[in-house]
mmCIF file of N, CA, C and O in Angstrom:
data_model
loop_
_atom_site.group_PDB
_atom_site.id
_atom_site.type_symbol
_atom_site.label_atom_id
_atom_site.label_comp_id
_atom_site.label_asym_id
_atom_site.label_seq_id
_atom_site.Cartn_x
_atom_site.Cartn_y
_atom_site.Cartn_z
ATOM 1 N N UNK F 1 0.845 -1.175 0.000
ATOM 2 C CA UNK F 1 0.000 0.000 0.000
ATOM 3 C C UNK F 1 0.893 1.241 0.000
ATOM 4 O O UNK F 1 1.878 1.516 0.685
ATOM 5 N N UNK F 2 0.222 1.952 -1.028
ATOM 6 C CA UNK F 2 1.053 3.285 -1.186
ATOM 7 C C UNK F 2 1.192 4.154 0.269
ATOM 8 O O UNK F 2 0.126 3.974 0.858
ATOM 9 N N UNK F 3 1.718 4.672 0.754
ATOM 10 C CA UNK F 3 1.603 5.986 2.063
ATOM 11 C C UNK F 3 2.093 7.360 1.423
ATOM 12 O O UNK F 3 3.163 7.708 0.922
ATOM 13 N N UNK F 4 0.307 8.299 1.743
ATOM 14 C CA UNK F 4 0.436 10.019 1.306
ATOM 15 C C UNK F 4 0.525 10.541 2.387
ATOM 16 O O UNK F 4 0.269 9.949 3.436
ATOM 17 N N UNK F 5 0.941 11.863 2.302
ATOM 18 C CA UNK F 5 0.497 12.433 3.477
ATOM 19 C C UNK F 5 0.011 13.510 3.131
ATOM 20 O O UNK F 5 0.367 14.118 2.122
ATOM 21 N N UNK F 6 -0.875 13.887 3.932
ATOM 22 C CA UNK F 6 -1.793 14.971 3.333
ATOM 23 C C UNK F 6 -1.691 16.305 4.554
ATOM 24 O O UNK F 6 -2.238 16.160 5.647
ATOM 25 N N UNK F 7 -0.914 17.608 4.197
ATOM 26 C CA UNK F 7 -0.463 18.730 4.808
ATOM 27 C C UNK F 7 -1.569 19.822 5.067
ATOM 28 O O UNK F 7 -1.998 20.690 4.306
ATOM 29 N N UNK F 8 -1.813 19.601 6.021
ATOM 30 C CA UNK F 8 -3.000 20.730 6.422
ATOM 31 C C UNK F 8 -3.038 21.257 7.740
ATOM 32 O O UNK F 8 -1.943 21.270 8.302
ATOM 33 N N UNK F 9 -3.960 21.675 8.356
ATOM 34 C CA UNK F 9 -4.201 22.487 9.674
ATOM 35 C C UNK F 9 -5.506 22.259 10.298
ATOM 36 O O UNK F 9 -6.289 21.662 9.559
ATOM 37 N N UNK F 10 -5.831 22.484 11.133
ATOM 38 C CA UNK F 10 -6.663 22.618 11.855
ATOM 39 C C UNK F 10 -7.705 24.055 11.180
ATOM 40 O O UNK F 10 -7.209 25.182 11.188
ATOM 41 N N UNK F 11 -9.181 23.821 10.618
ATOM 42 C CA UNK F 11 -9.889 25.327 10.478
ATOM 43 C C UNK F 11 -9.740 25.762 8.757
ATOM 44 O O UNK F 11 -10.299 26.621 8.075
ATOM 45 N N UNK F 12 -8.583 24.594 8.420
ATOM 46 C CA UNK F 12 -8.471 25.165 6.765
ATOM 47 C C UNK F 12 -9.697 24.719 5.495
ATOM 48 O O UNK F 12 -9.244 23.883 4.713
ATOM 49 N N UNK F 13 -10.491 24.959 5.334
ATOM 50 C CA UNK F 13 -11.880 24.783 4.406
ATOM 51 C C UNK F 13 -10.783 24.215 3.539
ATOM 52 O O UNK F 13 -10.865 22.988 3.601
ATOM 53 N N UNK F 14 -9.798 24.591 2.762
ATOM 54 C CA UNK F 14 -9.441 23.924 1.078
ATOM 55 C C UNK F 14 -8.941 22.599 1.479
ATOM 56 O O UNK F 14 -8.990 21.562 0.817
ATOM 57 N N UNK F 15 -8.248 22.855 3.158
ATOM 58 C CA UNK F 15 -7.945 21.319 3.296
ATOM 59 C C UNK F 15 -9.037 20.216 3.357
ATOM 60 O O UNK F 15 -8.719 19.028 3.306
ATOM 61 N N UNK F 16 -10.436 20.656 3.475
ATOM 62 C CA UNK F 16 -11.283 19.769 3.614
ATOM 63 C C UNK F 16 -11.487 19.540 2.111
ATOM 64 O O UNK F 16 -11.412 18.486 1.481
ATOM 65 N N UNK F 17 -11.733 20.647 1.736
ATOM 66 C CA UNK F 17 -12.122 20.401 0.097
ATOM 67 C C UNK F 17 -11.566 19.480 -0.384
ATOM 68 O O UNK F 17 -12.241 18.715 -1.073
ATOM 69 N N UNK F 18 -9.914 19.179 -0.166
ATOM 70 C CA UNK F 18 -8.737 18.379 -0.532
ATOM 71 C C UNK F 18 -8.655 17.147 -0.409
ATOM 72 O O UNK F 18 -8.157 16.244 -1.081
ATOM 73 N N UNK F 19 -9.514 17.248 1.066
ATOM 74 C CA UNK F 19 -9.429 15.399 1.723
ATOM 75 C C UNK F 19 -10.596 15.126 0.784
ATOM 76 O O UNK F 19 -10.180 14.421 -0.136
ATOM 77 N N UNK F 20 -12.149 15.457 0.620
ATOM 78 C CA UNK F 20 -13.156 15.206 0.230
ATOM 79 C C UNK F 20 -12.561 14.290 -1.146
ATOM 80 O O UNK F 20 -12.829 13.099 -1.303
ATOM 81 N N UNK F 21 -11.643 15.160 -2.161
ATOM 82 C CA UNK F 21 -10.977 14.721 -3.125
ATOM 83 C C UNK F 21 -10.703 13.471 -3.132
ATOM 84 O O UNK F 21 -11.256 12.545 -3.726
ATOM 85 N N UNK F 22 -9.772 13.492 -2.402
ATOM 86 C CA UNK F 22 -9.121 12.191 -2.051
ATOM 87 C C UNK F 22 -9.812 11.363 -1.542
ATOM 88 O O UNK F 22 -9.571 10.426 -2.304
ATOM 89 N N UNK F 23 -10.597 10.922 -0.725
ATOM 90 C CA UNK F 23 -11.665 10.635 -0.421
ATOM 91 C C UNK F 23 -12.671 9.485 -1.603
ATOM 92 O O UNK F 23 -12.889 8.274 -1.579
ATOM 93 N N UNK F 24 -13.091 10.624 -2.570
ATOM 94 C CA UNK F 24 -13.538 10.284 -3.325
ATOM 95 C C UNK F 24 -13.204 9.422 -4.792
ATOM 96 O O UNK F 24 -13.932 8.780 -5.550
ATOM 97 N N UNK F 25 -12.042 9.673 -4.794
ATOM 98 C CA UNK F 25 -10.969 9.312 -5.943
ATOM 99 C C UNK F 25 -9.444 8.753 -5.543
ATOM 100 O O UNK F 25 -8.453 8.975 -6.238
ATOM 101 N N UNK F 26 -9.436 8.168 -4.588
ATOM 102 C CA UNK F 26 -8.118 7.202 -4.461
ATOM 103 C C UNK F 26 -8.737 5.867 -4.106
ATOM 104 O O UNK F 26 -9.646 5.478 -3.371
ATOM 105 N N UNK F 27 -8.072 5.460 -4.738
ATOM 106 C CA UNK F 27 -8.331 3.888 -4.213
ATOM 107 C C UNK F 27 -8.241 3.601 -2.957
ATOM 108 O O UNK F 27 -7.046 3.813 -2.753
ATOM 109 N N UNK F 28 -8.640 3.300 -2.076
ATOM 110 C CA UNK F 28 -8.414 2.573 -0.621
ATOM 111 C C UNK F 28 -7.612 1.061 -0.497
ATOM 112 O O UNK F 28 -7.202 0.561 0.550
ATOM 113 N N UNK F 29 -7.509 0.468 -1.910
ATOM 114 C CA UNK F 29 -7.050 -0.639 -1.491
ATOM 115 C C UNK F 29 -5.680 -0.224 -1.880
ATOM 116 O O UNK F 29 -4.890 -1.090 -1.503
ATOM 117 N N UNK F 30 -5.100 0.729 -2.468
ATOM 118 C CA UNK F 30 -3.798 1.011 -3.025
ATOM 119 C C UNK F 30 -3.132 1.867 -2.509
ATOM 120 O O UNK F 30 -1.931 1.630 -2.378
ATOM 121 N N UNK F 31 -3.698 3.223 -2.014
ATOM 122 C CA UNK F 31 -3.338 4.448 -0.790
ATOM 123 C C UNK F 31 -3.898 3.860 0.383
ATOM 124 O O UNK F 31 -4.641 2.894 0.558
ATOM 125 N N UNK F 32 -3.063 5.132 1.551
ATOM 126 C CA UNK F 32 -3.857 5.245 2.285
ATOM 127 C C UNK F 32 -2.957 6.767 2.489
ATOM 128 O O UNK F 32 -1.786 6.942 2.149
ATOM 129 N N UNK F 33 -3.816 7.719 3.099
ATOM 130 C CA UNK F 33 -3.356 8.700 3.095
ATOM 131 C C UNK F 33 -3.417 9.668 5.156
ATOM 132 O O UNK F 33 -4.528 9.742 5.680
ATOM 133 N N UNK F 34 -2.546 10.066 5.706
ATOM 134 C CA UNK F 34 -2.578 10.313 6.628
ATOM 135 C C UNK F 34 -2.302 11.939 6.958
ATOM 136 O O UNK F 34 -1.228 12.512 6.776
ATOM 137 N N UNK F 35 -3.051 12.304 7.278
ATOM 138 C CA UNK F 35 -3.677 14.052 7.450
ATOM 139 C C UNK F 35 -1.996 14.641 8.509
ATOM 140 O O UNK F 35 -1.745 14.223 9.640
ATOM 141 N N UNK F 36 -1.459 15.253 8.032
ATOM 142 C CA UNK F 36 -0.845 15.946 9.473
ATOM 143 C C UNK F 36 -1.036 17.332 9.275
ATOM 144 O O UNK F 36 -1.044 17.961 8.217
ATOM 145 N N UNK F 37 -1.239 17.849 10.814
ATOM 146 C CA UNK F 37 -1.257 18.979 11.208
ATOM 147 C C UNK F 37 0.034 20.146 11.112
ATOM 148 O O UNK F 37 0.483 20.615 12.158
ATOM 149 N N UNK F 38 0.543 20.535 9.869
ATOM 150 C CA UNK F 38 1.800 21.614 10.266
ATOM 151 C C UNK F 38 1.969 21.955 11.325
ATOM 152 O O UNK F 38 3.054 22.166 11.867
ATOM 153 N N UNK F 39 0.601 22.084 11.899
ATOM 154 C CA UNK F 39 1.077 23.261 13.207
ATOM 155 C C UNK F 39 1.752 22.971 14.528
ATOM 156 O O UNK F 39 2.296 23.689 15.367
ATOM 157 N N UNK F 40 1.566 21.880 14.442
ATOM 158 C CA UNK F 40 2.127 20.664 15.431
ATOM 159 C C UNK F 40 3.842 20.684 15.006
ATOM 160 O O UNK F 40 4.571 19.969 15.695
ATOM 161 N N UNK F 41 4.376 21.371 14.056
ATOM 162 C CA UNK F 41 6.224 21.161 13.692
ATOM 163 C C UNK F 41 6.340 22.607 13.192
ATOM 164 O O UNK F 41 5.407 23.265 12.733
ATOM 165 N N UNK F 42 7.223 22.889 13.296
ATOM 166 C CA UNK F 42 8.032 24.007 13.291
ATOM 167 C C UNK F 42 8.171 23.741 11.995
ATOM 168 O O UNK F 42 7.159 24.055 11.369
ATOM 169 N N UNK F 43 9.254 23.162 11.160
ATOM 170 C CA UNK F 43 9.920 22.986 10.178
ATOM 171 C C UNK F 43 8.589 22.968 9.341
ATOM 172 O O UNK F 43 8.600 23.976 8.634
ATOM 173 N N UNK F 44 7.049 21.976 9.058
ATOM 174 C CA UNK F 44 6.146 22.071 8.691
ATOM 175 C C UNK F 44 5.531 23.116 8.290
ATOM 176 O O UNK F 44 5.148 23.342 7.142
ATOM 177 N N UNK F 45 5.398 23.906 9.394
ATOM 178 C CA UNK F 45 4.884 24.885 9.147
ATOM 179 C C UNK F 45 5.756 25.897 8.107
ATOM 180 O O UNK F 45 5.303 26.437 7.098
ATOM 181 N N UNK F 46 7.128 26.002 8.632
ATOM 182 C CA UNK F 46 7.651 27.001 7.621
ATOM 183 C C UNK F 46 7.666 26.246 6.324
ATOM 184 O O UNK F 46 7.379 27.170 5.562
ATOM 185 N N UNK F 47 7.772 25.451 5.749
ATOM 186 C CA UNK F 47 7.612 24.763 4.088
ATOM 187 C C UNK F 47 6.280 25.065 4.282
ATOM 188 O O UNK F 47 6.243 26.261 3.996
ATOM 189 N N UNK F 48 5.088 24.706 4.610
ATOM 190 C CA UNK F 48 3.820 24.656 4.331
ATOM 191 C C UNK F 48 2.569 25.286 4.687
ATOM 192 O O UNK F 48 1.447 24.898 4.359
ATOM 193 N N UNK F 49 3.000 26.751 5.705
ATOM 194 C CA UNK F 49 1.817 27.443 5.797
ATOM 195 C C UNK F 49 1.359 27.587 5.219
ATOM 196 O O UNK F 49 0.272 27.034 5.382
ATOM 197 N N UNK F 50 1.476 28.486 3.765
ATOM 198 C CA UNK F 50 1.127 29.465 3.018
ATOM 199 C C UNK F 50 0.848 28.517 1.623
ATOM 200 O O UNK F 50 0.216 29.044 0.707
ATOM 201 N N UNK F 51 1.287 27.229 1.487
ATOM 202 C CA UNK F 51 0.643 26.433 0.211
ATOM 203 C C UNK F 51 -0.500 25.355 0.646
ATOM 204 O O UNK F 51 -1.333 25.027 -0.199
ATOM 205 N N UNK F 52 -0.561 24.637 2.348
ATOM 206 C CA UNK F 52 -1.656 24.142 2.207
ATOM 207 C C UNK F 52 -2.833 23.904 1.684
ATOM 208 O O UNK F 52 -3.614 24.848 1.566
ATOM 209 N N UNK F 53 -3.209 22.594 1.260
ATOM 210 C CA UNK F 53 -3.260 21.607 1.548
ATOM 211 C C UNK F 53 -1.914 20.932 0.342
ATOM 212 O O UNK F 53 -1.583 21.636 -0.612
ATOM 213 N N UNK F 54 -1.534 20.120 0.471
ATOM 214 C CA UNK F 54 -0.108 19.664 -0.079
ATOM 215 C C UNK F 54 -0.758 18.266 -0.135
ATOM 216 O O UNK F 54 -1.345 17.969 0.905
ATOM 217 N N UNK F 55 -0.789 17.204 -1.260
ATOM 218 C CA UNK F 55 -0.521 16.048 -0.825
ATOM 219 C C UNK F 55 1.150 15.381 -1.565
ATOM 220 O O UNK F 55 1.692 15.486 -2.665
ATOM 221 N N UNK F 56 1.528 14.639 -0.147
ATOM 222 C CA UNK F 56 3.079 14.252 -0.368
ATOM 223 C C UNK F 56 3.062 12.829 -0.514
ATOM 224 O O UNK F 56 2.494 12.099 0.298
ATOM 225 N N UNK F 57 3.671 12.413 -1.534
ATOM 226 C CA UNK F 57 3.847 11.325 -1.417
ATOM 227 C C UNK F 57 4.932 10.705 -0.451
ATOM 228 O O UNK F 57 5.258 11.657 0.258
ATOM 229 N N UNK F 58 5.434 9.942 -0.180
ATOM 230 C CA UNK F 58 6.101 9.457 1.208
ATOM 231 C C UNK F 58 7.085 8.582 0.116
ATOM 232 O O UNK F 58 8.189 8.696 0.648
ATOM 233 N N UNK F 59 7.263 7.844 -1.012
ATOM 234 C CA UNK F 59 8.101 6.968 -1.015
ATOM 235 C C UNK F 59 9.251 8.249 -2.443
ATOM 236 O O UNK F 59 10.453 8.495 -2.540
ATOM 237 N N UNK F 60 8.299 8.594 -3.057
ATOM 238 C CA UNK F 60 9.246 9.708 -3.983
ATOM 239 C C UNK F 60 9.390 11.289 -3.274
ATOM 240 O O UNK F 60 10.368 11.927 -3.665
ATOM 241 N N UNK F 61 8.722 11.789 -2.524
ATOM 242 C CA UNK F 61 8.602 12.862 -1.786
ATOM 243 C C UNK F 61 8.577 13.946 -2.884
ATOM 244 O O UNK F 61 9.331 14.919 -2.888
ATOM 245 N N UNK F 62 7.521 13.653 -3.931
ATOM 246 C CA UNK F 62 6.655 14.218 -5.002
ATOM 247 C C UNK F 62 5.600 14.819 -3.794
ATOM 248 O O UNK F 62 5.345 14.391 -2.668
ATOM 249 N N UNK F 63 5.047 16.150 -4.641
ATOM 250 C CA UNK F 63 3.734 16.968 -3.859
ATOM 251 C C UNK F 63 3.010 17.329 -4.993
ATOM 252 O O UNK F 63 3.462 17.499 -6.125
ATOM 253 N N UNK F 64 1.711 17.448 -4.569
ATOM 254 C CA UNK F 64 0.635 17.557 -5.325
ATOM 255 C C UNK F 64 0.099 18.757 -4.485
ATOM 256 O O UNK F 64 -0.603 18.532 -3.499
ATOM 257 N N UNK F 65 0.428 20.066 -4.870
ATOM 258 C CA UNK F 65 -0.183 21.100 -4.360
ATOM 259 C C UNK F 65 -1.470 21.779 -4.947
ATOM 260 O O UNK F 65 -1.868 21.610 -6.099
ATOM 261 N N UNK F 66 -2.193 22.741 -3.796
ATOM 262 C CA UNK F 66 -3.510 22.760 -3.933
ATOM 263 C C UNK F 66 -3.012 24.211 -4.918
ATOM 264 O O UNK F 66 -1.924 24.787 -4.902
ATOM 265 N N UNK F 67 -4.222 24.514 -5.724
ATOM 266 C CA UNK F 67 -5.755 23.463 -6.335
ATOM 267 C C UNK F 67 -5.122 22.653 -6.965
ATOM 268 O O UNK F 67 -4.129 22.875 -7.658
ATOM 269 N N UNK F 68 -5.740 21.478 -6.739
ATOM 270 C CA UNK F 68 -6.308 20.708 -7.740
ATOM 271 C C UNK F 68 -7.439 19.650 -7.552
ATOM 272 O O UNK F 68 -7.708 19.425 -6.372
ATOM 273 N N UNK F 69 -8.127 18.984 -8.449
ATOM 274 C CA UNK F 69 -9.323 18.719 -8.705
ATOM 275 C C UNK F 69 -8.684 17.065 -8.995
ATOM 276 O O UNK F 69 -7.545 16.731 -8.670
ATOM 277 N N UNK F 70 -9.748 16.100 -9.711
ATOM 278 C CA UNK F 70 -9.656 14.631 -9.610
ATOM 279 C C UNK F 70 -8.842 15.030 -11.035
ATOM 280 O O UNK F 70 -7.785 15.534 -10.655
ATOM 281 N N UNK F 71 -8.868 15.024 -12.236
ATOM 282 C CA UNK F 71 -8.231 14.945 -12.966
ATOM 283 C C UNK F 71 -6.489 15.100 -12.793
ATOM 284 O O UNK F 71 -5.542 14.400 -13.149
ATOM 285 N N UNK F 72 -6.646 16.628 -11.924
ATOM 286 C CA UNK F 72 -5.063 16.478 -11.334
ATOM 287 C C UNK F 72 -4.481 15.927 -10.895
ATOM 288 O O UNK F 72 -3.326 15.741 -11.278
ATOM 289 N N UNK F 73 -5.162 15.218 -9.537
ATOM 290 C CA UNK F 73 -4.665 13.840 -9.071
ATOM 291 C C UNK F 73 -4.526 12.829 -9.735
ATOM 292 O O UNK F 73 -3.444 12.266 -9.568
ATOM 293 N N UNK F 74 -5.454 12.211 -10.681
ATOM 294 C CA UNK F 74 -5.176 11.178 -11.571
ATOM 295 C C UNK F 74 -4.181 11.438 -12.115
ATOM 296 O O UNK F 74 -3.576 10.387 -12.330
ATOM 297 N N UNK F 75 -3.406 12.675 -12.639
ATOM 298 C CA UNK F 75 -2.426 12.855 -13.182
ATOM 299 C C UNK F 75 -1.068 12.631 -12.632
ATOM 300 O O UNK F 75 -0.018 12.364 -13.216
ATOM 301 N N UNK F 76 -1.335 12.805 -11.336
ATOM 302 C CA UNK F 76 0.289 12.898 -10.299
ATOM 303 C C UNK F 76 -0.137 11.578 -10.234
ATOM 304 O O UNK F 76 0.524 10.909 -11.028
ATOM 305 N N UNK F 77 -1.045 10.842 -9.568
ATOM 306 C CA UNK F 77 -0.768 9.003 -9.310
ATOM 307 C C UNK F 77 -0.277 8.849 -10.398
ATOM 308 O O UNK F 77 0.934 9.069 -10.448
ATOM 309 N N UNK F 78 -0.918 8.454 -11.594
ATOM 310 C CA UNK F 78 -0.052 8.190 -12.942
ATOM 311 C C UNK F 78 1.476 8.510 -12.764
ATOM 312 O O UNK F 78 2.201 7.566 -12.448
ATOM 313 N N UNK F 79 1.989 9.655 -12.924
ATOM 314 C CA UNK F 79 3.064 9.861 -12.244
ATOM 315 C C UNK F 79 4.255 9.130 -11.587
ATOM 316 O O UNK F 79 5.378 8.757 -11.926
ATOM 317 N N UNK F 80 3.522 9.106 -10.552
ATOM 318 C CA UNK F 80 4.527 8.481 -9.542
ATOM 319 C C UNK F 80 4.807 7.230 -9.839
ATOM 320 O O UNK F 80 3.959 6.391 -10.143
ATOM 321 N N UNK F 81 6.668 6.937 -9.727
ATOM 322 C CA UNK F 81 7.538 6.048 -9.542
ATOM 323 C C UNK F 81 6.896 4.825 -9.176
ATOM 324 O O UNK F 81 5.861 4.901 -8.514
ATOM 325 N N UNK F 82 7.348 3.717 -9.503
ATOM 326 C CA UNK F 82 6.665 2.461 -9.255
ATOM 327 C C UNK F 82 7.302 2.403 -7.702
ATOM 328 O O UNK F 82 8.361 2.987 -7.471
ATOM 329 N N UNK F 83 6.772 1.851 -6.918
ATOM 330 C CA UNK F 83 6.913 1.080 -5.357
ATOM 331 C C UNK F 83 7.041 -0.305 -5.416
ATOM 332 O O UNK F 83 6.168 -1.100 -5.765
ATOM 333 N N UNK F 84 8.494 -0.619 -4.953
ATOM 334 C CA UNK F 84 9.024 -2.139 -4.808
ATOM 335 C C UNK F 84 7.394 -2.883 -3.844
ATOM 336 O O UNK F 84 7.264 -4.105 -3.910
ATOM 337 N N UNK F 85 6.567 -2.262 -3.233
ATOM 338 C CA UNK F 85 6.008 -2.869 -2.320
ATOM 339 C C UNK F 85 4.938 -3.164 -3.046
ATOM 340 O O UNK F 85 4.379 -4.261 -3.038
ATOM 341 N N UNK F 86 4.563 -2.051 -3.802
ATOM 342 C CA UNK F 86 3.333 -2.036 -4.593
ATOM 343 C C UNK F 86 3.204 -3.767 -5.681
ATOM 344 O O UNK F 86 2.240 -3.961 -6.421
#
C-alpha cells in the first residue's frame, strides 16, 4: 500500500475540500493517506503554511499542491515512480 500524506491544519476549508478529493478518488485498497497537522512542527509549518493543503507522497517525496481537482490527481498518481512494495 502506497503511504500520502496529506499537509493541512486545523480550520483550513481547502484542506477539507482536498481530503473530500481524495476521499472520493483514491483507491483505498492502493493508498492510504494520513492528514498531518503543520502546526504541530516548526519545520512544517515554515515549508507549508502558506501552500496548504499539499498532498506528499512518502516513497518519492513528489507533492501535489492545492488546487487541484480529480483529474489532477489522476495525473500525479499516474506519475509516480513504481513502489518495490506495490
Amino acid at each position: 500500500m502506497r503511504e500520502m500524506l496529506l499537509m493541512s491544519t486545523l480550520g483550513c476549508h481547502l484542506c477539507d475540500v482536498a481530503a473530500e478529493i481524495l476521499i472520493h478518488h483514491m483507491d483505498p485498497a492502493r493508498f492510504v493517506v494520513d492528514v498531518v497537522d503543520i502546526a504541530e512542527d516548526d519545520a512544517l509549518m515554515e515549508k507549508y503554511a502558506v501552500r496548504i493543503p499539499v498532498l506528499v507522497d512518502e516513497v518519492s517525496g513528489r507533492e501535489l499542491g492545492w488546487p487541484f481537482d480529480q483529474a489532477q490527481l489522476g495525473e500525479f498518481i499516474a506519475g509516480l515512480p513504481a513502489d518495490m512494495g506495490e
